[in-house]
Coordinates of C-alpha atoms in Angstrom, one line a residue:
Chain A
M531 CA 194.8 267.0 238.5
T532 CA 192.7 270.1 238.3
D533 CA 190.0 270.6 240.9
A534 CA 187.2 270.0 238.6
R535 CA 184.6 271.3 241.0
S536 CA 185.9 274.8 241.0
T537 CA 184.9 277.5 238.5
P538 CA 187.6 277.8 235.9
A539 CA 190.0 280.7 236.2
P540 CA 191.9 282.1 233.2
A541 CA 194.9 279.9 232.6
A542 CA 198.4 281.4 232.9
D543 CA 199.3 280.5 229.3
A544 CA 196.2 282.0 227.8
P545 CA 195.6 285.7 227.1
T546 CA 192.1 287.0 228.0
R547 CA 191.2 287.8 224.4
T548 CA 188.7 290.5 225.4
G549 CA 189.4 292.5 222.3
T550 CA 188.8 289.5 220.1
Y551 CA 185.4 288.8 221.8
V552 CA 184.4 292.4 221.2
L553 CA 185.5 292.1 217.5
V554 CA 183.3 288.9 217.2
I555 CA 180.3 290.9 218.3
V556 CA 181.1 293.9 216.1
V557 CA 181.5 291.5 213.1
E558 CA 178.2 289.8 213.9
V559 CA 176.4 293.2 214.1
V560 CA 177.9 294.3 210.8
T561 CA 177.0 291.0 209.1
L562 CA 173.4 291.1 210.4
G563 CA 173.3 294.8 209.4
A564 CA 174.3 293.8 205.8
L565 CA 171.6 291.1 205.7
W566 CA 169.1 293.6 207.1
W567 CA 170.1 296.1 204.4
L568 CA 169.8 293.4 201.7
Q569 CA 166.2 292.6 203.0
Q570 CA 165.1 296.2 203.1
Y571 CA 166.7 297.4 199.8
Y572 CA 165.4 294.6 197.6
T573 CA 162.0 293.9 199.2
L574 CA 159.5 296.2 197.5
Chain B
M850 CA 178.1 262.6 184.2
Q851 CA 180.8 262.7 181.5
W852 CA 184.1 260.9 181.7
L853 CA 185.9 264.0 183.0
D854 CA 183.5 264.2 185.9
W855 CA 184.0 260.6 186.7
V856 CA 187.8 261.1 186.7
I857 CA 187.4 264.0 189.1
V858 CA 185.1 262.1 191.5
V859 CA 187.2 258.9 191.5
G860 CA 190.4 260.9 191.7
Y861 CA 189.1 262.8 194.7
L862 CA 188.1 259.5 196.5
C863 CA 191.5 257.9 195.8
W864 CA 193.4 261.1 196.9
V865 CA 191.4 261.6 200.1
V866 CA 192.0 258.0 201.2
Y867 CA 195.7 258.2 200.3
D868 CA 196.1 261.6 202.1
G869 CA 194.3 260.2 205.2
L870 CA 196.2 256.9 205.3
K871 CA 199.6 258.6 205.1
R872 CA 198.9 260.0 208.6
T873 CA 198.9 256.4 210.0
K874 CA 202.5 256.6 211.2
A875 CA 201.8 259.8 213.2
S876 CA 199.2 257.9 215.3
T877 CA 201.2 255.3 217.1
E878 CA 199.8 255.8 220.6
I879 CA 196.3 256.5 221.9
E880 CA 196.9 260.2 222.7
G881 CA 198.3 260.7 219.2
Y882 CA 195.4 258.7 217.7
F883 CA 192.6 260.6 219.4
L884 CA 194.2 264.0 220.2
A885 CA 197.2 264.4 217.9
N886 CA 199.2 264.8 221.1
R887 CA 197.5 268.2 221.5
S888 CA 199.8 269.6 218.8
L889 CA 197.6 271.0 216.0
P890 CA 197.6 274.7 214.9
W891 CA 194.4 276.8 215.5
W892 CA 193.7 277.3 211.8
A893 CA 193.6 273.6 211.0
V894 CA 191.5 272.9 214.0
G895 CA 189.2 275.8 213.2
L896 CA 188.7 274.6 209.6
S897 CA 188.1 271.0 211.0
V898 CA 185.4 272.4 213.4
M899 CA 183.7 274.1 210.4
A900 CA 184.0 271.1 208.1
T901 CA 182.6 268.9 210.8
Q902 CA 179.5 271.0 211.1
L903 CA 179.1 271.6 207.3
S904 CA 177.8 268.2 206.1
A905 CA 176.5 267.1 202.7
I906 CA 173.0 267.9 204.2
T907 CA 174.1 271.5 204.2
M908 CA 175.2 271.3 200.6
V909 CA 172.0 269.8 199.3
G910 CA 169.4 270.6 202.0
T911 CA 170.3 274.2 202.7
T912 CA 170.6 275.1 199.1
G913 CA 167.2 273.6 198.6
Q914 CA 165.9 275.7 201.6
G915 CA 167.4 278.8 199.9
Y916 CA 165.5 278.0 196.7
A917 CA 162.2 277.5 198.6
D918 CA 162.4 279.9 201.5
G919 CA 165.4 282.2 200.8
L920 CA 167.6 283.5 203.6
R921 CA 165.1 282.6 206.4
F922 CA 167.2 279.6 207.6
V923 CA 170.3 281.8 208.3
Q924 CA 168.5 283.0 211.5
F925 CA 169.3 279.5 212.9
Y926 CA 172.9 280.7 213.4
Y927 CA 172.4 284.1 215.0
G928 CA 173.2 282.7 218.5
L929 CA 176.4 281.0 217.3
P930 CA 179.0 283.8 217.7
V931 CA 177.8 284.5 221.3
A932 CA 177.9 280.8 222.0
M933 CA 181.5 280.6 220.9
I934 CA 182.5 283.5 223.2
I935 CA 180.9 281.8 226.2
L936 CA 182.6 278.5 225.3
S937 CA 185.9 280.2 224.9
L938 CA 185.6 281.6 228.4
T939 CA 184.3 278.5 230.1
V940 CA 184.7 274.9 228.8
V941 CA 187.7 275.4 226.5
P942 CA 190.1 276.3 229.4
F943 CA 188.3 273.8 231.6
F944 CA 188.7 270.8 229.3
H945 CA 192.3 271.7 228.4
R946 CA 193.4 272.0 231.9
A947 CA 191.6 268.8 233.0
K948 CA 193.6 266.9 230.2
V949 CA 190.5 264.8 229.3
F950 CA 190.0 262.7 226.2
T951 CA 186.2 263.2 226.3
A952 CA 183.9 265.8 227.6
Y953 CA 182.0 263.2 229.6
E954 CA 185.2 262.1 231.4
Y955 CA 185.1 265.4 233.2
L956 CA 181.6 264.6 234.5
E957 CA 182.9 261.7 236.4
R958 CA 185.5 263.9 238.2
R959 CA 182.8 266.4 239.0
F960 CA 179.9 264.1 239.7
D961 CA 180.2 260.3 239.4
V962 CA 180.5 257.5 236.9
K963 CA 176.8 257.2 236.4
V964 CA 176.4 260.7 235.0
R965 CA 179.5 260.2 232.8
T966 CA 178.2 256.9 231.5
L967 CA 174.7 258.1 230.8
T968 CA 175.8 261.3 228.9
S969 CA 178.3 259.3 226.9
L970 CA 175.7 256.7 226.1
L971 CA 173.3 259.4 224.9
F972 CA 176.1 260.8 222.7
L973 CA 176.8 257.4 221.2
L974 CA 173.1 256.8 220.5
S975 CA 172.4 260.2 218.9
R976 CA 175.7 260.5 217.0
G977 CA 175.7 256.9 215.9
M978 CA 172.3 257.4 214.3
S979 CA 173.0 260.8 212.9
C980 CA 176.2 259.6 211.3
G981 CA 174.0 257.2 209.3
V982 CA 171.7 260.0 208.3
I983 CA 174.6 262.1 207.2
I984 CA 175.7 259.3 204.9
A985 CA 172.2 258.5 203.7
A986 CA 171.3 262.1 202.8
P987 CA 173.6 262.6 199.9
A988 CA 173.6 258.9 199.0
V989 CA 169.8 258.8 198.5
I990 CA 169.8 262.0 196.4
L991 CA 172.8 261.2 194.3
S992 CA 171.5 257.7 193.6
I993 CA 168.1 259.0 192.4
V994 CA 169.5 262.0 190.4
L995 CA 172.4 260.1 188.8
G996 CA 170.8 256.7 188.7
W997 CA 173.4 255.1 190.9
N998 CA 172.8 252.1 193.1
L999 CA 171.9 253.3 196.6
T1000 CA 173.9 250.7 198.5
I1001 CA 177.0 251.3 196.4
T1002 CA 176.7 255.1 196.9
V1003 CA 176.4 254.6 200.7
L1004 CA 179.5 252.4 200.7
A1005 CA 181.4 254.8 198.3
I1006 CA 180.9 257.6 200.9
G1007 CA 181.1 255.5 204.1
L1008 CA 183.9 253.0 203.5
P1009 CA 186.7 255.3 202.3
T1010 CA 185.9 257.6 205.3
A1011 CA 185.9 254.8 207.7
A1012 CA 189.2 253.5 206.2
Y1013 CA 191.2 256.7 206.6
T1014 CA 189.7 257.5 210.0
M1015 CA 190.4 254.0 211.3
F1016 CA 194.0 254.0 210.4
G1017 CA 195.0 257.7 210.4
G1018 CA 193.1 258.8 213.6
V1019 CA 192.5 262.4 214.4
Q1020 CA 195.5 263.6 212.3
A1021 CA 193.9 262.1 209.2
V1022 CA 190.5 263.6 210.2
T1023 CA 191.8 267.1 210.7
W1024 CA 194.1 267.4 207.7
T1025 CA 191.6 265.9 205.3
D1026 CA 188.9 268.2 206.8
V1027 CA 191.1 271.2 206.0
K1028 CA 191.4 270.2 202.3
Q1029 CA 187.8 269.2 202.1
M1030 CA 186.7 272.6 203.5
F1031 CA 188.7 274.3 200.7
L1032 CA 187.1 272.1 198.1
I1033 CA 183.6 272.8 199.4
V1034 CA 184.0 276.6 199.5
F1035 CA 185.7 276.6 196.1
G1036 CA 182.8 274.5 194.7
L1037 CA 180.2 276.8 196.2
C1038 CA 181.9 279.9 194.8
A1039 CA 182.3 278.2 191.4
V1040 CA 178.6 277.3 191.2
A1041 CA 177.6 280.8 192.3
V1042 CA 179.7 282.3 189.5
A1043 CA 178.3 279.7 187.0
L1044 CA 174.7 280.7 188.1
V1045 CA 175.3 284.4 187.6
L1046 CA 176.9 283.7 184.2
G1047 CA 174.0 281.4 183.3
L1048 CA 171.3 284.1 183.7
P1049 CA 169.9 285.3 180.4
D1050 CA 171.6 288.2 178.6
G1051 CA 170.6 291.5 180.2
V1052 CA 169.8 289.9 183.6
G1053 CA 172.5 290.7 186.1
F1054 CA 173.2 289.8 189.7
G1055 CA 171.3 292.8 191.0
D1056 CA 168.3 291.8 189.0
A1057 CA 168.5 288.3 190.5
L1058 CA 168.5 289.9 194.0
Q1059 CA 165.5 292.1 193.0
I1060 CA 163.7 288.9 191.9
A1061 CA 164.6 287.2 195.2
G1062 CA 163.4 290.3 197.1
A1063 CA 160.1 290.4 195.2
T1064 CA 159.4 286.8 196.2
N1065 CA 160.4 287.4 199.9
R1066 CA 163.5 285.3 199.5
L1067 CA 165.8 287.9 201.1
D1068 CA 164.0 287.9 204.4
A1069 CA 166.7 287.2 206.9
F1070 CA 164.8 288.6 209.9
D1071 CA 161.5 287.5 211.3
F1072 CA 160.9 289.2 214.6
R1073 CA 157.7 287.4 215.5
F1074 CA 158.0 285.8 218.9
D1075 CA 156.2 282.6 218.0
L1076 CA 157.3 279.4 219.7
N1077 CA 155.7 277.4 217.0
E1078 CA 157.7 279.0 214.2
T1079 CA 161.0 277.2 213.5
Y1080 CA 163.1 279.9 212.1
T1081 CA 162.7 283.4 213.7
F1082 CA 165.2 285.9 214.9
W1083 CA 164.4 284.9 218.5
S1084 CA 164.5 281.1 218.1
G1085 CA 167.8 281.5 216.3
L1086 CA 169.3 283.9 218.9
I1087 CA 168.0 282.1 222.0
G1088 CA 167.2 278.5 220.9
G1089 CA 170.2 278.6 218.5
L1090 CA 172.5 279.8 221.3
F1091 CA 171.5 276.9 223.6
L1092 CA 171.9 274.4 220.7
M1093 CA 175.3 275.8 219.7
L1094 CA 176.5 275.8 223.4
S1095 CA 175.5 272.2 223.6
Y1096 CA 176.8 271.1 220.2
F1097 CA 180.2 272.9 220.4
G1098 CA 180.6 272.6 224.2
C1099 CA 179.2 269.1 225.1
D1100 CA 179.2 267.1 221.9
Q1101 CA 182.3 265.0 221.7
S1102 CA 182.4 265.3 217.8
Q1103 CA 183.2 269.0 218.3
V1104 CA 184.9 269.0 221.7
Q1105 CA 187.5 266.6 220.4
R1106 CA 188.4 269.0 217.5
Y1107 CA 189.6 271.7 219.9
L1108 CA 191.2 269.3 222.4
T1109 CA 193.7 268.6 219.6
A1110 CA 194.9 272.3 219.6
K1111 CA 198.3 273.2 220.9
S1112 CA 197.1 275.4 223.7
I1113 CA 194.1 277.0 225.3
D1114 CA 194.6 280.1 223.3
Q1115 CA 194.9 278.1 220.0
A1116 CA 191.7 276.2 220.9
R1117 CA 189.9 279.5 221.5
S1118 CA 191.0 280.8 218.2
S1119 CA 189.8 277.7 216.4
L1120 CA 186.3 278.2 217.8
L1121 CA 186.3 281.9 217.1
M1122 CA 187.0 281.1 213.4
S1123 CA 183.4 279.8 213.3
A1124 CA 182.2 282.8 215.2
F1125 CA 183.5 285.0 212.4
W1126 CA 182.7 282.9 209.4
K1127 CA 179.7 280.7 210.0
I1128 CA 177.0 283.2 209.3
P1129 CA 178.6 284.6 206.1
L1130 CA 179.3 281.0 204.9
Q1131 CA 175.7 279.9 205.6
A1132 CA 174.4 283.0 203.8
L1133 CA 176.6 282.0 200.8
V1134 CA 175.1 278.5 200.8
L1135 CA 171.5 280.0 200.9
L1136 CA 172.4 282.6 198.3
V1137 CA 173.4 279.8 195.9
G1138 CA 169.9 278.3 196.4
I1139 CA 168.4 281.7 195.8
L1140 CA 170.4 282.1 192.6
V1141 CA 169.2 278.6 191.5
F1142 CA 165.7 279.9 192.0
A1143 CA 166.5 283.0 189.9
F1144 CA 168.1 280.8 187.2
Y1145 CA 165.0 278.5 187.0
L1146 CA 162.7 281.5 186.5
F1147 CA 164.2 281.7 183.0
H1148 CA 165.0 278.0 182.3
Q1149 CA 162.1 275.7 182.8
P1150 CA 162.8 273.1 185.6
P1151 CA 160.9 269.8 186.0
M1152 CA 157.6 270.2 187.9
L1153 CA 159.0 268.1 190.7
F1154 CA 162.8 267.7 191.2
N1155 CA 162.5 264.3 192.9
P1156 CA 161.7 261.8 190.2
V1157 CA 161.6 258.7 192.3
H1158 CA 157.9 258.0 191.9
D1159 CA 157.5 259.6 188.5
Q1160 CA 156.9 256.5 186.4
R1161 CA 154.5 255.0 189.0
V1162 CA 152.3 258.2 189.1
R1163 CA 152.2 258.4 185.3
A1164 CA 151.2 254.8 185.0
S1165 CA 148.5 255.1 187.7
A1166 CA 144.8 255.8 187.4
R1167 CA 145.7 259.5 188.2
G1168 CA 148.3 259.6 185.4
A1169 CA 146.0 261.8 183.2
S1170 CA 145.4 264.3 186.1
Y1171 CA 149.2 264.4 186.6
A1172 CA 149.7 265.2 182.9
D1173 CA 147.0 267.9 183.1
L1174 CA 148.8 269.4 186.1
E1175 CA 152.0 269.4 184.1
S1176 CA 150.3 271.4 181.3
E1177 CA 149.1 273.9 183.9
Y1178 CA 152.6 274.0 185.3
V1179 CA 154.1 274.9 181.9
K1180 CA 151.6 277.8 181.5
A1181 CA 152.2 279.0 185.1
F1182 CA 156.0 278.8 184.5
E1183 CA 155.6 281.0 181.3
A1184 CA 153.5 283.5 183.2
R1185 CA 156.1 283.7 186.0
K1186 CA 158.9 284.0 183.5
Q1187 CA 157.1 287.0 181.8
A1188 CA 156.5 288.6 185.2
A1189 CA 160.2 288.2 186.0
E1190 CA 161.2 289.7 182.6
T1191 CA 158.8 292.6 183.2
L1192 CA 160.3 293.3 186.6
V1193 CA 163.9 293.3 185.2
R1194 CA 162.9 295.7 182.4
A1195 CA 161.1 298.1 184.8
R1196 CA 164.1 298.0 187.2
Q1197 CA 166.6 298.7 184.5
A1198 CA 164.5 301.5 183.2
G1199 CA 164.4 303.1 186.7
D1200 CA 160.6 302.9 186.7
E1201 CA 159.8 302.7 190.4
S1202 CA 156.1 302.3 190.3
G1203 CA 156.4 299.8 187.4
T1204 CA 159.0 297.9 189.4
I1205 CA 156.7 297.7 192.4
A1206 CA 153.7 296.5 190.3
A1207 CA 155.9 294.0 188.5
A1208 CA 157.3 292.7 191.8
A1209 CA 153.7 292.1 193.1
E1210 CA 152.8 290.3 189.8
L1211 CA 155.9 288.1 190.1
S1212 CA 155.1 287.3 193.7
R1213 CA 151.6 286.2 192.6
R1214 CA 152.9 284.1 189.6
A1215 CA 155.5 282.5 191.8
G1216 CA 152.8 281.6 194.2
D1217 CA 150.8 279.9 191.4
V1218 CA 153.8 277.8 190.5
T1219 CA 154.4 276.8 194.1
A1220 CA 150.7 275.8 194.5
I1221 CA 150.9 273.6 191.4
R1222 CA 154.1 272.0 192.6
E1223 CA 152.4 271.3 196.0
Q1224 CA 149.4 269.7 194.3
A1225 CA 151.7 267.5 192.3
A1226 CA 153.7 266.5 195.4
D1227 CA 150.4 265.7 197.1
M1228 CA 149.4 263.5 194.2
V1229 CA 152.7 261.7 194.3
R1230 CA 152.2 261.1 198.1
S1231 CA 148.7 259.8 197.5
V1232 CA 149.6 257.5 194.6
S1233 CA 152.8 256.1 196.0
G1234 CA 151.8 256.0 199.7
D1235 CA 155.2 257.7 200.5
R1236 CA 154.0 260.2 203.1
Q1237 CA 157.5 261.6 203.5
Y1238 CA 157.9 262.5 199.9
R1239 CA 159.7 265.9 199.5
D1240 CA 161.7 267.4 196.6
V1241 CA 163.5 270.3 198.2
N1242 CA 166.7 268.3 198.7
Y1243 CA 166.8 267.4 195.0
I1244 CA 166.8 270.9 193.6
F1245 CA 170.6 271.6 193.9
P1246 CA 171.8 268.2 192.7
T1247 CA 169.3 268.4 189.7
F1248 CA 170.7 271.8 188.8
V1249 CA 174.3 270.6 189.1
T1250 CA 173.9 267.6 187.0
T1251 CA 171.8 269.2 184.3
H1252 CA 173.1 272.7 183.9
L1253 CA 176.7 272.9 184.9
P1254 CA 179.5 272.4 182.4
I1255 CA 181.6 269.2 182.2
G1256 CA 184.3 269.1 184.9
L1257 CA 182.3 271.4 187.2
V1258 CA 179.7 268.7 187.7
G1259 CA 182.4 266.3 188.9
L1260 CA 183.9 269.0 191.1
L1261 CA 180.5 269.7 192.8
I1262 CA 179.8 266.0 193.2
A1263 CA 183.3 265.6 194.8
A1264 CA 182.4 268.7 197.0
I1265 CA 179.2 267.0 198.2
F1266 CA 181.2 263.8 198.9
A1267 CA 183.8 266.0 200.8
A1268 CA 181.1 267.7 202.9
A1269 CA 179.7 264.3 203.9
M1270 CA 183.1 262.7 204.6
S1271 CA 184.4 265.6 206.6
S1272 CA 181.5 265.3 209.0
I1273 CA 181.4 261.5 209.1
S1274 CA 185.2 261.2 209.8
S1275 CA 185.0 263.5 212.9
E1276 CA 181.9 261.6 214.2
L1277 CA 183.5 258.2 213.7
N1278 CA 186.6 259.4 215.4
S1279 CA 184.7 260.8 218.4
L1280 CA 182.3 257.8 218.6
S1281 CA 185.4 255.6 218.8
T1282 CA 186.9 257.8 221.5
A1283 CA 183.8 257.7 223.7
T1284 CA 183.5 254.0 223.2
V1285 CA 187.0 253.2 224.2
I1286 CA 187.6 255.9 226.9
D1287 CA 184.2 256.1 228.5
F1288 CA 183.2 252.4 228.3
Y1289 CA 186.0 250.0 227.3
R1290 CA 188.8 251.5 229.4
R1291 CA 186.6 252.7 232.2
H1292 CA 184.4 249.6 232.7
F1293 CA 186.0 246.6 231.1
N1294 CA 189.7 246.8 230.8
K1295 CA 191.4 249.5 233.0
E1296 CA 195.0 248.4 232.9
A1297 CA 195.9 247.4 229.4
S1298 CA 198.8 248.6 227.3
D1299 CA 198.7 251.6 225.0
D1300 CA 199.1 249.3 222.0
H1301 CA 196.1 247.4 223.1
Y1302 CA 193.9 250.5 223.5
L1303 CA 195.2 251.7 220.1
L1304 CA 194.2 248.5 218.4
V1305 CA 190.7 248.5 220.1
S1306 CA 190.3 252.1 219.1
K1307 CA 190.9 251.2 215.4
F1308 CA 188.4 248.4 215.7
A1309 CA 185.9 250.7 217.3
T1310 CA 186.3 253.2 214.5
G1311 CA 185.7 250.4 212.0
F1312 CA 182.7 249.2 213.9
W1313 CA 181.1 252.6 213.9
G1314 CA 181.8 253.0 210.2
V1315 CA 180.0 249.8 209.4
F1316 CA 177.2 250.6 211.8
A1317 CA 176.7 254.1 210.2
C1318 CA 176.6 252.5 206.7
M1319 CA 174.0 250.0 207.9
V1320 CA 171.9 252.8 209.4
A1321 CA 172.3 254.8 206.2
V1322 CA 171.0 252.0 204.0
Y1323 CA 167.8 251.9 206.1
A1324 CA 167.4 255.6 206.7
T1325 CA 166.3 256.4 203.2
T1326 CA 162.7 257.7 203.7
L1327 CA 163.3 260.8 205.8
G1328 CA 161.7 264.2 205.2
S1329 CA 163.7 267.4 205.2
L1330 CA 167.0 265.8 206.1
I1331 CA 168.6 268.7 207.9
E1332 CA 165.6 269.1 210.2
V1333 CA 165.6 265.4 211.0
V1334 CA 169.1 265.5 212.2
N1335 CA 168.6 268.7 214.2
R1336 CA 165.3 267.5 215.7
F1337 CA 166.9 264.2 216.7
G1338 CA 169.8 266.1 218.4
S1339 CA 167.4 268.5 220.2
F1340 CA 166.0 265.6 222.2
F1341 CA 169.3 265.3 224.0
Y1342 CA 171.3 268.5 223.3
G1343 CA 169.5 270.8 225.8
S1344 CA 169.5 268.2 228.6
I1345 CA 173.2 267.5 228.2
L1346 CA 174.0 271.2 228.2
G1347 CA 172.0 271.4 231.4
V1348 CA 174.3 268.8 233.1
F1349 CA 177.4 270.7 232.1
V1350 CA 175.9 274.0 233.4
L1351 CA 175.3 272.2 236.7
A1352 CA 178.8 270.8 236.7
I1353 CA 180.7 274.0 235.8
L1354 CA 178.5 276.8 237.3
V1355 CA 176.6 275.3 240.2
R1356 CA 178.9 274.4 243.1
R1357 CA 176.0 273.0 245.1
A1358 CA 175.0 270.5 242.4
T1359 CA 175.4 266.9 243.4
A1360 CA 175.8 263.7 241.4
A1361 CA 172.3 262.5 242.2
G1362 CA 170.9 265.9 241.2
A1363 CA 172.7 265.8 237.9
F1364 CA 171.6 262.3 237.1
V1365 CA 168.0 262.9 238.0
G1366 CA 168.1 266.3 236.4
L1367 CA 169.3 264.7 233.1
L1368 CA 166.4 262.2 233.1
G1369 CA 164.0 264.9 234.1
G1370 CA 165.2 267.2 231.2
M1371 CA 164.9 264.5 228.6
S1372 CA 161.4 263.6 229.8
T1373 CA 160.4 267.2 229.7
V1374 CA 161.6 267.6 226.1
A1375 CA 159.9 264.4 225.1
W1376 CA 156.6 265.6 226.6
F1377 CA 156.9 269.0 224.8
A1378 CA 157.8 267.2 221.5
M1379 CA 154.8 264.9 221.7
N1380 CA 152.2 267.2 223.2
T1381 CA 152.9 270.6 221.8
S1382 CA 153.8 272.2 218.5
V1383 CA 156.7 274.2 220.1
S1384 CA 159.5 274.4 217.5
F1385 CA 162.5 272.0 218.0
L1386 CA 165.0 274.9 218.5
W1387 CA 163.2 275.8 221.7
H1388 CA 163.6 272.2 222.9
N1389 CA 167.2 273.0 223.7
V1390 CA 166.2 275.8 226.0
I1391 CA 163.5 273.7 227.6
G1392 CA 165.8 270.8 228.2
A1393 CA 168.7 272.8 229.7
V1394 CA 166.4 274.8 232.0
A1395 CA 164.5 271.6 233.1
V1396 CA 167.8 269.9 234.0
V1397 CA 169.0 272.8 236.0
V1398 CA 165.7 273.2 237.9
V1399 CA 165.3 269.5 238.6
G1400 CA 169.0 269.0 239.3
L1401 CA 169.2 271.9 241.7
T1402 CA 166.0 270.8 243.5
V1403 CA 167.3 267.2 244.0
S1404 CA 170.8 268.5 244.9
L1405 CA 169.3 270.4 247.9
F1406 CA 168.1 267.1 249.4
T1407 CA 171.2 265.0 248.6
P1408 CA 174.7 265.1 250.1
N1409 CA 177.3 267.2 248.3
R1410 CA 180.4 265.1 247.6
Q1411 CA 182.7 268.1 248.1
A1412 CA 181.0 268.9 251.4
S1413 CA 181.2 265.3 252.6

């Protein structure tokens, strides 16, 4: 059994996915940017 | 509803039960029944995660919020993508490597059985009740709008879901979730197209957005740092982050989804699907509500969308005042319609100053209509004695049943059913898992055969299905339904998150510290809820912080199991 008291280390079968996490943040920024543009453009 | 709509709704119900039941043979032992033998692909798990979160309350309540408040509610989800990254890095590998059935099972390994039992009990209480609310929400609305019997509507949603979840286990839950998710998104896109096509000649999608902007319905950012405001950028980013960490990381109804994934990497991908798509999807749902608002600027809607007390008010001593209010409403509607038409003409003519003046006039006229509707709702509350009377949740179903073409009505009603069932099935499945794994197998019968546990699991699923239907029948007089569910969860969510933070990140934390910290966190949240007007999203932050502070303090004075 895993030592549940230790902080989890990256598992051997799992890539770190750093690029995907960065992409998630980029997509969120772009999405919020689109919403911000919508608010600014159509609010008189 | 016409015959074709009935065929679609009944056909959907029969198909979903058949589709779920055919998974029965894939669930012949308890690991298969609860975790699909950890074999499911990321995209199916990811869609199941999203379908679980997107309930019928989202379909009817959020579209109503879009109509009344515009995009404001989307701020609630701003913390979600960051939460998914944090969970992908922490609890996902942790739970997978620990090979647990429930999130709470891990707490016994880290702390002791008391902490596990208390958190699992809190989950059973909050999810058991919320499952009833999730059934009640669409049932109440559909029964009033379509004139259906309330109890039969509750049973039509609850019993088929309980049946396929009971026999098909998590395989049935996941694969029906996938199909239900497609049906929901297709239904929302179809109604959005129907709304744009239903606008008057000469009024386009851009004009509808201009109308929405003029009435502040495109405000997706409120940067005020006000703890009493429910939906602001900061409450969504910080309070929402804590809520999503707790919901996706510590709530068995979601944890169980990604425990079924083939690997840690596939589990991460399934969560990250929500990180990419949740905000756009939620914006789409709210946009549908905004388009309903634009549509009703040109087509007169009823003064109040919830007709439940209509006859009673008209027959009362204040019936004449109510009729006068209706006459005022018709005039205010006409004035608002003219203001909208003026705005569209000015915009299309490229008249900038005229557009600005028309937008200000539309905003005033829309305010007049809102004020009359509020007066009418107050009158209904006063005459009926129903203090919880609201009509925001009735806007979308009223539009669907009165303005959509034959066939599309049935499709949307089926989509509302699908949204309800996809959430309920995951919750029944997880309630059964926690009942059997954390209580029955842990405390009452540790050495039984796999067949025995499988049988008990099916009975537990059936029990929770019946329990949820019973709660649903009685949970019929709640206010804004989506807030009720979230408020209820916020009493526990932050505190449970605090316990997991202690477990995973604080090596010095002890079992006594975690247990006392959990009680301290819940007490703190209860105090804030009863004595302050701090918005419920912040309760998640307060609960988590209180648990960590109290838990750490107590841990300093109690022996560490690891050290001992």
